[in-house]
Amino acid sequence: MTYELIVPPSIRRQIAGLPLSDQAELIALFNRLPAEAEQITDPYGLEVPDSAVRMRTAGLTRLIVVITINDSQVTVTIVRIYDPLGD
């Protein structure tokens, strides 16, 4: 199943301020998320079996991306982009 990717305006502004190498890595991730979200991310916190909404993370070179997958709305939403070395 292919999900709709949602990137909130505040996250878009954050991405615009990142180095080009980080932006390129995020774009590559975003291109894969709608069809492969479960395969390319890891559970974030407690995974509740058969839950319609799951929170997951993807680790990139310098960033950690937190997403929610909502099966009932068929969406993948970027919740936060965290730079553990820069925040």
JSON list of N, CA, C and O in Angstrom, two decimals, residues 26-27 54 66:
[
{"chain": "A", "resi": 26, "resn": "LEU", "atom": "N", "xyz": [17.41, 13.51, 3.23]},
{"chain": "A", "resi": 26, "resn": "LEU", "atom": "CA", "xyz": [15.99, 13.55, 3.60]},
{"chain": "A", "resi": 26, "resn": "LEU", "atom": "C", "xyz": [15.10, 13.32, 2.38]},
{"chain": "A", "resi": 26, "resn": "LEU", "atom": "O", "xyz": [14.12, 12.57, 2.45]},
{"chain": "A", "resi": 27, "resn": "ILE", "atom": "N", "xyz": [15.43, 13.94, 1.26]},
{"chain": "A", "resi": 27, "resn": "ILE", "atom": "CA", "xyz": [14.63, 13.76, 0.04]},
{"chain": "A", "resi": 27, "resn": "ILE", "atom": "C", "xyz": [14.63, 12.30, -0.38]},
{"chain": "A", "resi": 27, "resn": "ILE", "atom": "O", "xyz": [13.59, 11.74, -0.74]},
{"chain": "A", "resi": 54, "resn": "ARG", "atom": "N", "xyz": [1.13, 4.15, 14.23]},
{"chain": "A", "resi": 54, "resn": "ARG", "atom": "CA", "xyz": [2.39, 3.72, 14.80]},
{"chain": "A", "resi": 54, "resn": "ARG", "atom": "C", "xyz": [3.42, 4.83, 14.66]},
{"chain": "A", "resi": 54, "resn": "ARG", "atom": "O", "xyz": [3.46, 5.51, 13.66]},
{"chain": "A", "resi": 66, "resn": "VAL", "atom": "N", "xyz": [11.49, 11.29, 12.98]},
{"chain": "A", "resi": 66, "resn": "VAL", "atom": "CA", "xyz": [10.39, 10.64, 13.69]},
{"chain": "A", "resi": 66, "resn": "VAL", "atom": "C", "xyz": [9.14, 10.79, 12.83]},
{"chain": "A", "resi": 66, "resn": "VAL", "atom": "O", "xyz": [8.82, 11.90, 12.38]}
]
